[in-house]
Coordinates of C-alpha atoms in Angstrom, one line a residue:
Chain A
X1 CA -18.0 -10.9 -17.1
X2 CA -20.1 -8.2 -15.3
X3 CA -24.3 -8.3 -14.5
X4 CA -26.1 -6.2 -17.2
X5 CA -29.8 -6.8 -16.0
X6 CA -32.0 -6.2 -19.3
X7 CA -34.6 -4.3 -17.8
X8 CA -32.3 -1.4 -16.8
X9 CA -31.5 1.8 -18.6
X10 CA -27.4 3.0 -18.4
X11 CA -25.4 6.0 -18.6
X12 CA -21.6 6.2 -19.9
X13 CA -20.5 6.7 -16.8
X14 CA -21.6 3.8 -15.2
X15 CA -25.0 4.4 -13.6
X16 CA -28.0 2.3 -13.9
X17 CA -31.8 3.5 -13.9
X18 CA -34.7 1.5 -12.4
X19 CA -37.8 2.6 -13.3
X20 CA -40.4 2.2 -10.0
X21 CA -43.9 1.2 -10.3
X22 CA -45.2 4.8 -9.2
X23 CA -43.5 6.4 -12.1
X24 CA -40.3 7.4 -9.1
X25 CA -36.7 6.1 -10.7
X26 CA -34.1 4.0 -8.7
X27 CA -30.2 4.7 -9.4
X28 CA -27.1 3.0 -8.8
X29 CA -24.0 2.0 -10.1
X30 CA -23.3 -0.9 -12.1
X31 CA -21.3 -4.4 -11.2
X32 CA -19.3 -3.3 -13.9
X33 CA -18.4 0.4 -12.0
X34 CA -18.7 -1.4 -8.5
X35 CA -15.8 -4.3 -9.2
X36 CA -13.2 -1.7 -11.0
X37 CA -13.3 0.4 -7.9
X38 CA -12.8 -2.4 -5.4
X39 CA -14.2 -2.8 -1.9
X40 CA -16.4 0.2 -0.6
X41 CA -15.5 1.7 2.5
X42 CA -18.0 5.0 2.3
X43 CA -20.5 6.7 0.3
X44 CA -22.4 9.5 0.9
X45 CA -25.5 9.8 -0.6
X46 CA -28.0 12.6 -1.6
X47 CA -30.3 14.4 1.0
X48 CA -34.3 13.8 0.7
X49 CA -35.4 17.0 -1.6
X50 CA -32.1 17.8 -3.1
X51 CA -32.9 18.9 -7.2
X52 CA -30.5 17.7 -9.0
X53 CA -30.1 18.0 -13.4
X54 CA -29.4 15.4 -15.7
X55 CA -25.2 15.0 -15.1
X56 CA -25.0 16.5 -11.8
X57 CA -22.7 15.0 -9.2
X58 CA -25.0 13.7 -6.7
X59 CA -23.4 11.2 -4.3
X60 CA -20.1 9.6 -3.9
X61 CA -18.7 6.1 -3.6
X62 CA -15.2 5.7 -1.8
X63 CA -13.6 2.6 -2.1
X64 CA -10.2 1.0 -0.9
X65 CA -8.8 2.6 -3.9
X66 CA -10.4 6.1 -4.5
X67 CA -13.6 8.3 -4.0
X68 CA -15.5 8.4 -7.0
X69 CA -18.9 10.8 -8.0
X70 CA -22.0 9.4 -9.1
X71 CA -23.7 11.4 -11.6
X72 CA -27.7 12.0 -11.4
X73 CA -28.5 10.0 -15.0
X74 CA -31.7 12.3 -15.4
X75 CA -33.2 15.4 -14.0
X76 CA -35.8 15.5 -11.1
X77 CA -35.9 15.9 -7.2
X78 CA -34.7 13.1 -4.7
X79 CA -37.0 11.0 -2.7
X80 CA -34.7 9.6 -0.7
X81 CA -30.6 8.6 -0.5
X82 CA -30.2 5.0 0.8
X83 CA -29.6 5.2 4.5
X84 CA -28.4 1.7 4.8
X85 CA -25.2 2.5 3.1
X86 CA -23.4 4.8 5.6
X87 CA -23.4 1.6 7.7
X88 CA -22.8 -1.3 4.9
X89 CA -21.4 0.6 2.2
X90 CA -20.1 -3.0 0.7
X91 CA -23.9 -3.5 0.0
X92 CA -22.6 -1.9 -4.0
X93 CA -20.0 -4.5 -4.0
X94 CA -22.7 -7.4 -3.0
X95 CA -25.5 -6.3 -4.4
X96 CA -25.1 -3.4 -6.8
X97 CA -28.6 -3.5 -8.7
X98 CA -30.4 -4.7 -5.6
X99 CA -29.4 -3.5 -1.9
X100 CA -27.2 -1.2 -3.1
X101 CA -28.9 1.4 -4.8
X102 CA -28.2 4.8 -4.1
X103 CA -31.2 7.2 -4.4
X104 CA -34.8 7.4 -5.4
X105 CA -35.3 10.2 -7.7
X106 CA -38.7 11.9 -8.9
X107 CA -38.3 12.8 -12.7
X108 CA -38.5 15.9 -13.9
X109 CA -40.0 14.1 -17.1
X110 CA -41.2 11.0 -17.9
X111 CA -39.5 8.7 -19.9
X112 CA -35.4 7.7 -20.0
X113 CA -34.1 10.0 -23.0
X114 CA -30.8 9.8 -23.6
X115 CA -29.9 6.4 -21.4
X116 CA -28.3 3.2 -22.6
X117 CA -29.9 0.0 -22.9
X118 CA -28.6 -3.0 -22.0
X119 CA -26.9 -4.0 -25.1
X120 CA -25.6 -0.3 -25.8
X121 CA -24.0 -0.1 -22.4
X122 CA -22.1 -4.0 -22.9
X123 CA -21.4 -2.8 -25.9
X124 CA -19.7 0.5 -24.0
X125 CA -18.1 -1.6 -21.4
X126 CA -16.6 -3.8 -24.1
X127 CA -15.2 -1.2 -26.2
X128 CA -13.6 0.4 -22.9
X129 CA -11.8 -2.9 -22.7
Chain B
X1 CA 3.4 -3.0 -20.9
X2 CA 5.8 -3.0 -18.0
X3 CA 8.3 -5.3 -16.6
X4 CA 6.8 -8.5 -15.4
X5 CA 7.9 -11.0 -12.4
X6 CA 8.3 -14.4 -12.8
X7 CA 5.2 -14.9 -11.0
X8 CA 3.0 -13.0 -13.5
X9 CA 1.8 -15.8 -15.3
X10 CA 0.2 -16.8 -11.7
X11 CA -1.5 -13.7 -10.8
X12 CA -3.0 -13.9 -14.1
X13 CA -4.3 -17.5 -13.6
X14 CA -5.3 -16.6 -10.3
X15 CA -7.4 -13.3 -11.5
X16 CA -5.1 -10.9 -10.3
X17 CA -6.0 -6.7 -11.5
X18 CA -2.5 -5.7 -12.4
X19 CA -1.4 -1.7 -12.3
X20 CA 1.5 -0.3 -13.2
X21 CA 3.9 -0.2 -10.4
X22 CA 7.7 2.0 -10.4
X23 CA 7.4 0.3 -14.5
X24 CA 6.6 -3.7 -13.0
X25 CA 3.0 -5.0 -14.0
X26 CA 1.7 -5.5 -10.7
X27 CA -1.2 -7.3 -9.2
X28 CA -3.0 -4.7 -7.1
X29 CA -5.6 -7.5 -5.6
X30 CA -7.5 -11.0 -6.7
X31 CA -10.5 -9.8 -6.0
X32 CA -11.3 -8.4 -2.7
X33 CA -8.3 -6.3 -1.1
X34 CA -10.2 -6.4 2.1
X35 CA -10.2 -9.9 2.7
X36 CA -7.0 -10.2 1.7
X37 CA -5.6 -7.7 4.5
X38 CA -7.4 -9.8 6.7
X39 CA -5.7 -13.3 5.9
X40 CA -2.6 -11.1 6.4
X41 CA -3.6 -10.1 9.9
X42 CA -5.4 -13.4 10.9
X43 CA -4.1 -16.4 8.9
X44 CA -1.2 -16.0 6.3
X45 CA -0.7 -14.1 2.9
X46 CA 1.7 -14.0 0.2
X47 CA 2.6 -11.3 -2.0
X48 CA 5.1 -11.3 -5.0
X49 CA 7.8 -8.7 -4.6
X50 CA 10.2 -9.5 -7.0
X51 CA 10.4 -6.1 -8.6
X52 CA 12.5 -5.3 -5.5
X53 CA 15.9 -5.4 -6.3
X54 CA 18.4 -7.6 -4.1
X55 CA 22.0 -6.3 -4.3
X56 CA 24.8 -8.2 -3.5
X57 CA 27.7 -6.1 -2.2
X58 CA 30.7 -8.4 -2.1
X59 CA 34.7 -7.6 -1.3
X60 CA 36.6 -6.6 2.0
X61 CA 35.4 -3.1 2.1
X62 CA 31.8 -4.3 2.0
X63 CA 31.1 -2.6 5.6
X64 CA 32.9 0.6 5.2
X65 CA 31.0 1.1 2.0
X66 CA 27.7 0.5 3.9
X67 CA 29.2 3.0 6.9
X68 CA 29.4 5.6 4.1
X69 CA 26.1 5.5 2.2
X70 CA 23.9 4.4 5.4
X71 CA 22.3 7.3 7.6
X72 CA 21.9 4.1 10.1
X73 CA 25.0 2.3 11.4
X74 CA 25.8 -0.7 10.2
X75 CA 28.6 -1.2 12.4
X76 CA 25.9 -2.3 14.9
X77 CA 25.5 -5.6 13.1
X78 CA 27.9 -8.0 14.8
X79 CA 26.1 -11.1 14.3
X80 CA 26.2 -12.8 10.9
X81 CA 22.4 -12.3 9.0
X82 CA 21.5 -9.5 11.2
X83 CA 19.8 -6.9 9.1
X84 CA 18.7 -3.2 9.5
X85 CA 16.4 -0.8 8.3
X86 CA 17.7 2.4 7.3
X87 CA 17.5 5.3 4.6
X88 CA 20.5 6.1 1.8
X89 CA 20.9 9.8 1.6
X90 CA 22.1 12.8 -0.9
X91 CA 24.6 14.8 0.3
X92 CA 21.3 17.1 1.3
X93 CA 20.1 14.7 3.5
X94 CA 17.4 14.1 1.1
X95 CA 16.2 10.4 0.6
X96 CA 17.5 8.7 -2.2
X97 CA 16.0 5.6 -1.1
X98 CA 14.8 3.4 1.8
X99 CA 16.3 -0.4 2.1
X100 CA 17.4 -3.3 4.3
X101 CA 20.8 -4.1 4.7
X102 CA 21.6 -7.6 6.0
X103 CA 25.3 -8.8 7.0
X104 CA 26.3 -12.1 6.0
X105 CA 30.0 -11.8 6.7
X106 CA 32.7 -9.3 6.3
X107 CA 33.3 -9.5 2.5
X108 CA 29.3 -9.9 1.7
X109 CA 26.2 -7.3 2.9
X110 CA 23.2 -8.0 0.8
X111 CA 20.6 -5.1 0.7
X112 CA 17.2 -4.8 -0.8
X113 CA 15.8 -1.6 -2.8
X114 CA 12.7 -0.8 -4.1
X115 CA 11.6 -1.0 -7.5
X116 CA 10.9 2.6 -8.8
X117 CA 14.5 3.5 -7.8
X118 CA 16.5 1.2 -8.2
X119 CA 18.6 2.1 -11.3
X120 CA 19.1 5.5 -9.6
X121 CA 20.0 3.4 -6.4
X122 CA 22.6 1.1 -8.6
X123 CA 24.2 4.0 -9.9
X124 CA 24.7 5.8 -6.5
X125 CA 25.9 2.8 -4.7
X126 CA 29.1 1.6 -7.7
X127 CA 30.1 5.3 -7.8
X128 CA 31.1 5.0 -4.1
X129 CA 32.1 1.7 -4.1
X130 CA 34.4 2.0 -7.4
X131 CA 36.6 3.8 -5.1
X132 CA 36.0 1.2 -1.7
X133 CA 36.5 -2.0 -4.7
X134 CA 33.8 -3.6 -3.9
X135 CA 31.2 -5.5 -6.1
X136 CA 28.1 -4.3 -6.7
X137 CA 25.9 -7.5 -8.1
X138 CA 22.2 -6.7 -8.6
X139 CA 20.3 -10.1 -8.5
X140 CA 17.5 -10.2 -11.1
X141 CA 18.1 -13.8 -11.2
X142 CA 15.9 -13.8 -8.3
X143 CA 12.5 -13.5 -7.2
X144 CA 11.1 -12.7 -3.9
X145 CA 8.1 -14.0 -2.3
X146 CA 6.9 -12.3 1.3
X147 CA 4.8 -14.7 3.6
X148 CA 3.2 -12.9 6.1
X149 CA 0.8 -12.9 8.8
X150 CA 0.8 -14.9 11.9
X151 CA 0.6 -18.9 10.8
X152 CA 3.0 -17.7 7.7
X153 CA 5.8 -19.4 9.4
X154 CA 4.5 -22.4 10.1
X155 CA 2.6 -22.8 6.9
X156 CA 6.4 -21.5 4.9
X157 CA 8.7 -24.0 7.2
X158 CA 8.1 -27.5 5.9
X159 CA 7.7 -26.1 1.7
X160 CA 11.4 -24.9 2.3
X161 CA 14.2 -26.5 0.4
X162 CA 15.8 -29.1 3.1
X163 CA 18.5 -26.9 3.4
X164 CA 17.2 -23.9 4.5
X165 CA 14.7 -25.4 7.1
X166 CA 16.6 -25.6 10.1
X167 CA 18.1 -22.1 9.2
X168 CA 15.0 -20.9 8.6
X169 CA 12.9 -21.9 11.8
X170 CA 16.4 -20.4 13.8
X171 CA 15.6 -16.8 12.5
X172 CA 15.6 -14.4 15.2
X173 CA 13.5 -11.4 13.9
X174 CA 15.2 -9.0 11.4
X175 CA 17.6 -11.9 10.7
X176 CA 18.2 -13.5 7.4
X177 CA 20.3 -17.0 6.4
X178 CA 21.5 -17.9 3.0
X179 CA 20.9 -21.8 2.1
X180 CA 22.1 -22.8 -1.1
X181 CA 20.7 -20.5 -3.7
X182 CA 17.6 -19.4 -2.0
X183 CA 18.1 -16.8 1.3
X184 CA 15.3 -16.6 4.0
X185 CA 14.7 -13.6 6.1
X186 CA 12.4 -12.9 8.9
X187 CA 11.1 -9.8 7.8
X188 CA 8.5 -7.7 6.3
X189 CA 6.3 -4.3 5.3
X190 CA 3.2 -5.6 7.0
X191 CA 3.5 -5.3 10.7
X192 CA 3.1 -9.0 11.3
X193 CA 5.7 -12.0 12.0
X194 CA 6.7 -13.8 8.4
X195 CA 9.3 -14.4 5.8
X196 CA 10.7 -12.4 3.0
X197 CA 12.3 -15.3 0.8
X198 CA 14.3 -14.9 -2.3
X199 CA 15.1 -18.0 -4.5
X200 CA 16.0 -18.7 -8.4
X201 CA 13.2 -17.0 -10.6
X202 CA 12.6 -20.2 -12.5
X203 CA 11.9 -21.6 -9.2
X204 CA 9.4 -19.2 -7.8
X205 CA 6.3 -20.3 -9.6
X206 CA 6.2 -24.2 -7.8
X207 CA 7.2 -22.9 -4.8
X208 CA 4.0 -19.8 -5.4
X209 CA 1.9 -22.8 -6.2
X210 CA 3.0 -24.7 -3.3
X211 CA 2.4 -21.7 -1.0
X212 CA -1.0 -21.4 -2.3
X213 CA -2.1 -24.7 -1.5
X214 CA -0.7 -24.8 1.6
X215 CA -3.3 -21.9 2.5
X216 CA -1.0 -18.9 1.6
X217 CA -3.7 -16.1 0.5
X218 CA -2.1 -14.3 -2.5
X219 CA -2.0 -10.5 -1.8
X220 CA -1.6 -7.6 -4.2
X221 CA -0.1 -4.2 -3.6
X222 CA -3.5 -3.0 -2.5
X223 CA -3.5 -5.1 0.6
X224 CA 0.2 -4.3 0.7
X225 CA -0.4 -0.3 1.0
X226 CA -2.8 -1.0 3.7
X227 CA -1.3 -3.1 5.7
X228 CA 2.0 -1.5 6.3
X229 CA -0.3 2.3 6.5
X230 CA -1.7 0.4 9.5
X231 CA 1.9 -1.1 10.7
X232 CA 3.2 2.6 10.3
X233 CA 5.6 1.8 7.9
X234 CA 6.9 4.5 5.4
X235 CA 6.1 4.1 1.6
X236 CA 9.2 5.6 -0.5
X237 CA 7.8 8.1 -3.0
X238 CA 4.5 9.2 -0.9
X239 CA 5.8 9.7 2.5
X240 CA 9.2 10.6 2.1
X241 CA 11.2 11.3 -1.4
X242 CA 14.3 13.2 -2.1
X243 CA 13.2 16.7 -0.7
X244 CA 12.6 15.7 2.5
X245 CA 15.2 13.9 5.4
X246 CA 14.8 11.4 7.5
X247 CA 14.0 13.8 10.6
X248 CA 11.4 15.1 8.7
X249 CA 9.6 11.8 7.7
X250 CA 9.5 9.7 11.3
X251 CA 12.9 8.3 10.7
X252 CA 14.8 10.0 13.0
X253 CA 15.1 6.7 14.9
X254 CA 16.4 5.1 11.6
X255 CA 19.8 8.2 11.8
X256 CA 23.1 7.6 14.0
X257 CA 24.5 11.0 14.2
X258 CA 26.6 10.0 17.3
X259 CA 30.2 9.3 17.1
X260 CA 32.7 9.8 14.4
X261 CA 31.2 7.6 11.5
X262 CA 30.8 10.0 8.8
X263 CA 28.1 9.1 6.0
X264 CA 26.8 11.0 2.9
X265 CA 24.0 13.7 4.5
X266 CA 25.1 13.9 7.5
X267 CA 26.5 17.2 7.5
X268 CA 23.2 18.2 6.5
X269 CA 21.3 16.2 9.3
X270 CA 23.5 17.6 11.6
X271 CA 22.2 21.2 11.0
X272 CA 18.9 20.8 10.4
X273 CA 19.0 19.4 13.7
X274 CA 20.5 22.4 15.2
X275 CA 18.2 24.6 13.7
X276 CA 15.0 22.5 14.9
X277 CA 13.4 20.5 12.4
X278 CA 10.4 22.4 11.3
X279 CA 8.6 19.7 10.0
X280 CA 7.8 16.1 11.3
X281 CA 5.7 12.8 9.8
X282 CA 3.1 12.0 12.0
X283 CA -0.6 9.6 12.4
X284 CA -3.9 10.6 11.9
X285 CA -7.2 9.4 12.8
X286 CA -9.9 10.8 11.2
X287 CA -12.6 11.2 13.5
X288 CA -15.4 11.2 11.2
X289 CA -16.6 8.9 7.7
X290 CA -15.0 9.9 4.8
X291 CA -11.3 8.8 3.8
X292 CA -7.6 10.2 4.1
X293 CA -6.0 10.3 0.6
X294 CA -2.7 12.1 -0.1
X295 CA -1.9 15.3 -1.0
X296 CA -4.7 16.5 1.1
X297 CA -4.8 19.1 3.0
X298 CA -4.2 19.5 6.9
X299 CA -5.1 22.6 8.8
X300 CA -3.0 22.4 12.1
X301 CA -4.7 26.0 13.7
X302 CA -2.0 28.2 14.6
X303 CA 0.9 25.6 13.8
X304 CA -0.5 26.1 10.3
X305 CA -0.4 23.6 7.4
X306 CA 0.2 20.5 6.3
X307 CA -0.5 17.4 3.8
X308 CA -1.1 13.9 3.8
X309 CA 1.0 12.3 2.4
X310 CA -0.3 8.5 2.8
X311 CA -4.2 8.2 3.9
X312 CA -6.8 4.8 3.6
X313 CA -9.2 3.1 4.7
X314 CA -7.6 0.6 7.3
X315 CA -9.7 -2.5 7.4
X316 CA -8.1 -3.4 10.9
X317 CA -9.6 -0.5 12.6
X318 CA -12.5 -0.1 10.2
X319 CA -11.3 3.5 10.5
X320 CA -9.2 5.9 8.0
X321 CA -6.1 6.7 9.1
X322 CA -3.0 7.8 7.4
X323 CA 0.4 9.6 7.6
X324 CA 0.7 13.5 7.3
X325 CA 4.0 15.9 7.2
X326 CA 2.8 18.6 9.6
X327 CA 4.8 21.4 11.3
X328 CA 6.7 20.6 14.6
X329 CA 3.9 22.7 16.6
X330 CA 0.8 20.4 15.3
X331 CA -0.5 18.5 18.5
X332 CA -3.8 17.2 19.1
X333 CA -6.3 17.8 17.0
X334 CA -6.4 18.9 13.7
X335 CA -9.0 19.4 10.4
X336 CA -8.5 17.6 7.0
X337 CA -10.3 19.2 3.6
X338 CA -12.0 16.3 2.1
X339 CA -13.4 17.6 -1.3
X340 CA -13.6 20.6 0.3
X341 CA -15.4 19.7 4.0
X342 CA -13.2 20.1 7.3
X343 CA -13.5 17.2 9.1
X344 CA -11.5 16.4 12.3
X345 CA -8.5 14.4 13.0
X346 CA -6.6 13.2 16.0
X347 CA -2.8 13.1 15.8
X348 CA -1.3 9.7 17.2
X349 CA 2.1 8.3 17.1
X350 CA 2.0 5.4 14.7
X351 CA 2.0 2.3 14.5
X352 CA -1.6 2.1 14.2
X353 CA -1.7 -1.9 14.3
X354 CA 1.0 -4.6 14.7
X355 CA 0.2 -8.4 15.3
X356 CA -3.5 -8.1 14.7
X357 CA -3.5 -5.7 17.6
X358 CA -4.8 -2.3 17.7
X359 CA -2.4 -0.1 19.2
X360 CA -4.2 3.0 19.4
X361 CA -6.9 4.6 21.2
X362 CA -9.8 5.2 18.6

């Protein structure tokens, strides 16, 4: 059974929203996405001022398996990629809500519109079998 | 659903992720397909490849049927349980398949096919030897369980039925031995020293679970792919299929076109020889981060194009490499299209790794 931390907010396709202190938002992907694409080998994450719109591919994870996009869960211009993954990308794999987060994001808007909570995105995961 | 092993109850119990495989439910790792690569290179792994089909070719004209439908000669195995690795081909030259032959004795050769062809295989190999009369018995009553990795012998050796041990530890490499119903070769797809073993299905799950706690890591086809990417071995299906021939696909080594034997494709081989093979199977390194896949893309400047037809990650060389039909000019250097970025890659002769050992220049 994957993690589903409560306090997050979740897309469809598997990404998960922190919201920071300063109002900034954290995004990764979930345990969930992280164990059905196996061990990461690479991932390339987004460049410092990129703009990105709610659904836009913004970085990718490669595993053992296949290279997969992340999509940007909300609109708004990014802060920062994490660095630390071109070196450890298995940092998703071991820590996927923690360590390996993928960007920092400054929101367009305020708020999470349109995201998952916890209990809507088990539910998702569940139905998707 | 697909076909299931014997052993599928085990890979269940043991976590297993299961894919679809040539129409076999298949474990594609337990958990980490990294780690298991590595027991295979370092310690010892197991894998269940019981969806590859043993046939038993039995009768006097056992060798001349072999001769026939072989691009590689098996008159070259003299000594009993010698085995060879060679490709079975259309008229064409095409590759209907890929398979080890091993010679027991003159009325019995035993040969192993893979599991997405095999009916096609079956079919090919009783409408030749209807003619030779000889036997053609395809044993699903086995399984088949590959040890591999460099303590796999020694770990295998003592969980052996009494009666194959002393055969067993006797293998020369690329030999097999038949003791009672069980047959033990010293062979492999990973590009270390091991056993393939095949033995009664209802026998395979104690001996699995025996394996297992004698240390035997149990591998899925995930580990499988890139371990024998690394070892340079040919996958039927990516890297070579039934448009393509041997010379094209790194297997010219694999062809006997000398002498007088005359097989199925050989004609064909023959010519395409003459007319220079315009196409060959070659290595790559990429020389940046990012992944080979197949069915990308390779620009080979003024030699032109080419694909990939087998690309990973290989955990070995913490590198990707992968396999790539080119045209006969490629050399050197050459740029891949990764989701649309050129990034470089060195052409090297595979294999990449064999016994834990990197064996080329990265």
């Amino acid at each position: 059974m994957s993690q589903i931390p409560a306090d997050l907010r979740y897309t469809k396709s598997h990404e998960w929203v922190r919201t920071l202190p300063d109002g900034s938002v954290e995004i990764g992907i979930t345990d969930h996405a992280q164990h059905s694409l196996g061990d990461m080998v690479f991932v390339e994450v987004p460049e410092a001022g990129r703009k990105l719109a709610a659904g836009d591919a913004c970085a990718v994870v490669e595993s053992v398996k296949a290279a997969s996009d992340v999509y940007s869960p909300v609109a708004g211009e990014v802060i920062a990629g994490n660095a630390e993954l071109a070196t450890r990308p298995e940092l998703i794999n071991q820590d996927p809500y923690g360590q390996g987060w993928i960007m920092r994001l400054k929101p367009a808007a305020a708020g999470a519109g349109g995201l998952l909570d916890a209990t809507a995105y088990a539910a998702e995961v569940a139905a998707a079998g | 659903m697909g076909r299931r092993t014997p052993l599928y109850d085990q890979h269940t119990a043991a976590g297993a992720r299961t894919v679809d495989f040539g129409g076999w439910d298949m474990p594609v790792d337990y958990g980490s397909q990294i780690e298991e690569h590595h027991a295979v290179r370092r310690d010892a792994g197991m894998f269940d490849v019981s969806h590859m089909c043993a046939v038993d070719l039995r009768g006097n004209g056992a060798r001349a049927l072999l001769l026939r439908l072989l691009a590689n000669d098996v008159g070259r195995l003299t000594a009993p349980g010698k085995a060879l690795y060679s490709c079975m081909l259309r008229p064409d030259g095409g590759v209907i398949d890929d398979l080890i032959a091993c010679y027991l004795d003159e009325k019995w050769f035993r040969v192993v096919v893979n599991a997405g062809t095999a009916d096609k295989d079956l079919a090919w190999i009783r409408e030749h030897a209807k003619q030779i009369g000889v036997a053609v018995v395809a044993r699903r009553d086995l399984a088949m369980i590959a040890v591999q990795g460099p303590q796999a012998r020694a770990r295998t050796g003592p969980l052996l039925p009494a009666a194959c041990r002393q055969a067993a530890s006797a293998l020369g490499i690329f030999f097999g031995a038949p003791c009672d119903e069980w047959f033990v070769s010293r062979t492999g797809y990973t590009g270390e020293d091991g056993y393939e073993i095949a033995l009664p299905a209802e026998e395979a799950p104690a001996f699995w679970q025996a394996l297992q706690s004698a240390g035997v890591r149990p591998c899925g086809l995930g580990a499988r792919d890139t371990l024998r990417l690394e070892a340079g071995m040919n996958l039927y299906g990516s890297d070579m299929d039934e448009t393509v021939s041997p010379l094209e696909s790194g297997l010219a080594w694999t062809v006997v076109l000398e002498g007088n034997r005359d097989f199925v494709g050989k004609e064909a081989l023959v010519a395409q020889k003459a007319a220079g093979v315009a196409r060959k199977l070659t290595g790559l390194l990429l020389l940046e981060r990012g992944v080979l896949r197949s069915h990308q893309k390779v620009l080979a400047g003024a030699a032109g194009e080419g694909e990939i037809t087998s690309g990973t990650f290989s955990p070995t060389l913490e590198r990707s490499i992968g396999l790539a039909r080119l045209p006969a000019a490629a050399a050197g250097q050459v740029e891949v299209d990764i989701r649309g970025r050129r990034l470089p890659a060195r052409i090297v002769k595979p294999p990449f790794v064999r016994n834990g050992r990197a064996l080329i220049e990265l």
